[in-house]
C-alpha positions as a printed Julia matrix, in Angstrom:
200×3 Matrix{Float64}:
   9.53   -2.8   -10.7
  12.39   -4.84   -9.5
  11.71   -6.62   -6.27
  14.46   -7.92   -3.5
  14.02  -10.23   -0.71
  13.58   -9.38    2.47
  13.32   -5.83    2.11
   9.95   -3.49    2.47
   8.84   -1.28   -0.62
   6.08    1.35   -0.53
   3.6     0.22   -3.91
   1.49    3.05   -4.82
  -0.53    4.26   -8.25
  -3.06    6.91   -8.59
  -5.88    7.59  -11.02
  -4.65    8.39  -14.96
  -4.64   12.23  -14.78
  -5.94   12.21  -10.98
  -9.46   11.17  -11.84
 -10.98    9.09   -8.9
 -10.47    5.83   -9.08
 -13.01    4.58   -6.04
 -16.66    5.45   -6.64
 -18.36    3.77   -3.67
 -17.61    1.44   -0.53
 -18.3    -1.23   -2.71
 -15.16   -0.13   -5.19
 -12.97    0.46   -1.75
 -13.93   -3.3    -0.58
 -13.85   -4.96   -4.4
 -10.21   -3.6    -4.09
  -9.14   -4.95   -0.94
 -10.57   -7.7    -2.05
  -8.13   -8.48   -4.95
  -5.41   -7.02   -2.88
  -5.97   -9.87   -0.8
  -6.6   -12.25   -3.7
  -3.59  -11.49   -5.29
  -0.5   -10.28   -3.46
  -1.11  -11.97    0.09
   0.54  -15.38   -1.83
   3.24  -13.84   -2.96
   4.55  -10.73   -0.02
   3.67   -9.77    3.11
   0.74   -7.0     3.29
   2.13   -4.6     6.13
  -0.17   -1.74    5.58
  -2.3    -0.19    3.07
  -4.58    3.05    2.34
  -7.13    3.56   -0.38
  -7.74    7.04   -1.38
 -10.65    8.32   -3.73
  -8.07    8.55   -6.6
  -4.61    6.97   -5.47
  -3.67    4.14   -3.27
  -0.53    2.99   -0.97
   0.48   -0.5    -0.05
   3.54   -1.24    2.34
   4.67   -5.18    1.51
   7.94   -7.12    2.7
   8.74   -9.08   -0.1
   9.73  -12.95   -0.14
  11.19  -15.35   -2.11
   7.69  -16.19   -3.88
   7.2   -12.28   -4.69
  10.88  -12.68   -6.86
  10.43  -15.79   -8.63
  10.51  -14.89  -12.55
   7.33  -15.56  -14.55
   6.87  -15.12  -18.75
   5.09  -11.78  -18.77
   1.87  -11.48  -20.87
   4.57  -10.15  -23.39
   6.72  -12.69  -23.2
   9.05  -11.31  -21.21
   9.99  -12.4   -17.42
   8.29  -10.57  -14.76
   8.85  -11.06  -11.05
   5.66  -12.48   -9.81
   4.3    -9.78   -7.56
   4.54   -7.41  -10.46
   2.75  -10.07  -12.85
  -0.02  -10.04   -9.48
  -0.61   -6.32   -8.89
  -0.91   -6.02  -13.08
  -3.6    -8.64  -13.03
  -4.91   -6.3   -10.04
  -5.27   -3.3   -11.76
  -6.46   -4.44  -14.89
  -9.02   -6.55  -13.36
  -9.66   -3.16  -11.06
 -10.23   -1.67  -13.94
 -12.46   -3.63  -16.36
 -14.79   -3.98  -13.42
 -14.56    0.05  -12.82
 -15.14    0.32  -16.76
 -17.92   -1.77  -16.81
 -19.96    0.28  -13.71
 -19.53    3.69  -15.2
 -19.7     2.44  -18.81
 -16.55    3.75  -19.51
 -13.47    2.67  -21.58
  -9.79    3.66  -21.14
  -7.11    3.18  -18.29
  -7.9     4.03  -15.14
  -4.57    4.29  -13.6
  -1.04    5.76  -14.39
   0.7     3.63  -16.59
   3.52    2.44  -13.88
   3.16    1.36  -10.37
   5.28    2.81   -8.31
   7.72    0.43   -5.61
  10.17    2.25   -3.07
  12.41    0.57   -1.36
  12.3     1.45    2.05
  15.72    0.95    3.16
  19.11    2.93    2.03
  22.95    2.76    3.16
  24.22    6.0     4.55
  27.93    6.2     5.26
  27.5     2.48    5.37
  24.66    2.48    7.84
  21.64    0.6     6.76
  18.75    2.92    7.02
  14.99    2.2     7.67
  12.19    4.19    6.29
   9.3     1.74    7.14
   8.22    3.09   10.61
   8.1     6.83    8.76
   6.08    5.24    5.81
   3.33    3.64    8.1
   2.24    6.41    9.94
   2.76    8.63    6.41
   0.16    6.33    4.6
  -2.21    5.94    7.52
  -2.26    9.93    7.99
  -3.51   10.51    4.08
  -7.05   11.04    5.04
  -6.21   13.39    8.03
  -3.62   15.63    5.34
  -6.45   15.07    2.62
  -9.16   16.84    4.46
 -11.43   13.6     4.33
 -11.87   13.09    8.62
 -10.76   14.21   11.25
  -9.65   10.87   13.03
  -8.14    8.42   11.88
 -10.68    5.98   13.26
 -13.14    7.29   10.68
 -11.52    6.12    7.53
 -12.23    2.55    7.01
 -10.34    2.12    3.81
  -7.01    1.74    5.63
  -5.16   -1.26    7.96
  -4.79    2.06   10.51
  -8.08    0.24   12.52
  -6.75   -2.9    12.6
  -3.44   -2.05   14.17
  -5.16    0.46   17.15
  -7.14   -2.89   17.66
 -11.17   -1.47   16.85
 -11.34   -3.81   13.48
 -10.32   -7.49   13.62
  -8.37   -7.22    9.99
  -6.38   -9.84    8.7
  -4.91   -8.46    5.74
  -1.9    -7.14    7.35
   0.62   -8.87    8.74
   0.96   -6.87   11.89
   3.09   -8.7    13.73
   5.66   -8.8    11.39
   5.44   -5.12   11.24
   6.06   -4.96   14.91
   8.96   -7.16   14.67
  10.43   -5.12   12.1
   9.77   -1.95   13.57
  10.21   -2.92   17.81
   6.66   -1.31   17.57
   3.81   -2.47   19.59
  -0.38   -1.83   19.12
   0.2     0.71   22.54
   2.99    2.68   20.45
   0.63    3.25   17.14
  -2.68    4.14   19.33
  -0.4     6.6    21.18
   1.04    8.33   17.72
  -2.45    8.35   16.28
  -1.93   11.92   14.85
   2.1    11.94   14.78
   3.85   14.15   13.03
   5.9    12.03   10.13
   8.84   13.18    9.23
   8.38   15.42    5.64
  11.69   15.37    4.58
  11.67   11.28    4.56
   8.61   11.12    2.69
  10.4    12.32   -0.79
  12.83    9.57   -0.07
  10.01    6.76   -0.52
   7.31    8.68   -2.48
């Protein structure tokens, strides 16, 4: 994971071999939690959604998410990839130590997609697609059907029925020329499939 400034990246793992890596509400809001513990210093949370056995994060990095740390092998690590290790493995023992269990619980690399590419030397942006592809996982999974039901997502904070401050929303919107009208209005859109394999 190799993180530039300025630019928005789509962070997502899932549970090693698909098992389920959120048990109960408690595990959803231990989670945000530490996502809020450790990656609000260093990038800007745009949007997230926990799944029972994956999760996505949108972020807009910054100069403190790129600033080079020793690794716990020595090696230099950006610091938001030091920060969502420490996440996980923290995730983890806790997870380990409910179920009495041993072992990772997620794949072995995080995932980060940049959400921008030059086309015939036209910069591109993928983040708009990428919101409303995240926030629609529990409608495609089967889990509800609204949006509004699944708490485990910054979808409720953005239509304005949850007073989150995890996100930064307004950033999003002044990324995006979005406003809180324009995502209540798309509540169900239809992303765009053919983007999605670009940033997942």
């Amino acid at each position: 994971m190799y993180l530039q400034p300025d630019e928005c990246y789509h962070i997502y793992n899932r549970g090693n071999n698909q098992q389920t890596i959120f048990f109960s509400e408690r595990n959803y809001l231990f989670f945000i939690k530490k996502i809020r513990e450790q990656l609000s210093p260093c990038a800007d949370i745009i949007s997230y959604c926990l799944m029972p056995n994956h999760f996505h994060i949108i972020i807009h990095a910054n100069n403190r998410s790129i600033i080079e740390r020793k690794s716990f092998g020595g090696k230099p690590m950006q610091e938001f990839a030091y920060r969502i290790g420490l996440l996980l493995s923290s995730y983890s023992q806790a997870i380990n130590k409910q179920n009495k269990t041993s072992g990772s619980l997620f794949q072995q690399k995080t995932k980060a997609k940049i959400l921008s590419e030059v086309v015939n030397d036209t910069y591109q942006s993928y983040l708009e697609n990428c919101f409303f592809y995240v926030h629609n996982n529990p409608l495609d999974a089967g889990l509800v059907k609204n949006l509004r039901n699944w708490p485990y997502s910054s979808y409720i904070d953005y239509t304005g029925e949850r007073n989150g401050t995890l996100s930064n929303m307004e950033l999003f919107y002044t990324l995006t020329g979005l406003n809180s009208r324009d995502i209540v209005n798309r509540l169900y859109c239809n992303y765009n499939e053919e983007l999605v394999q670009i940033f997942y």
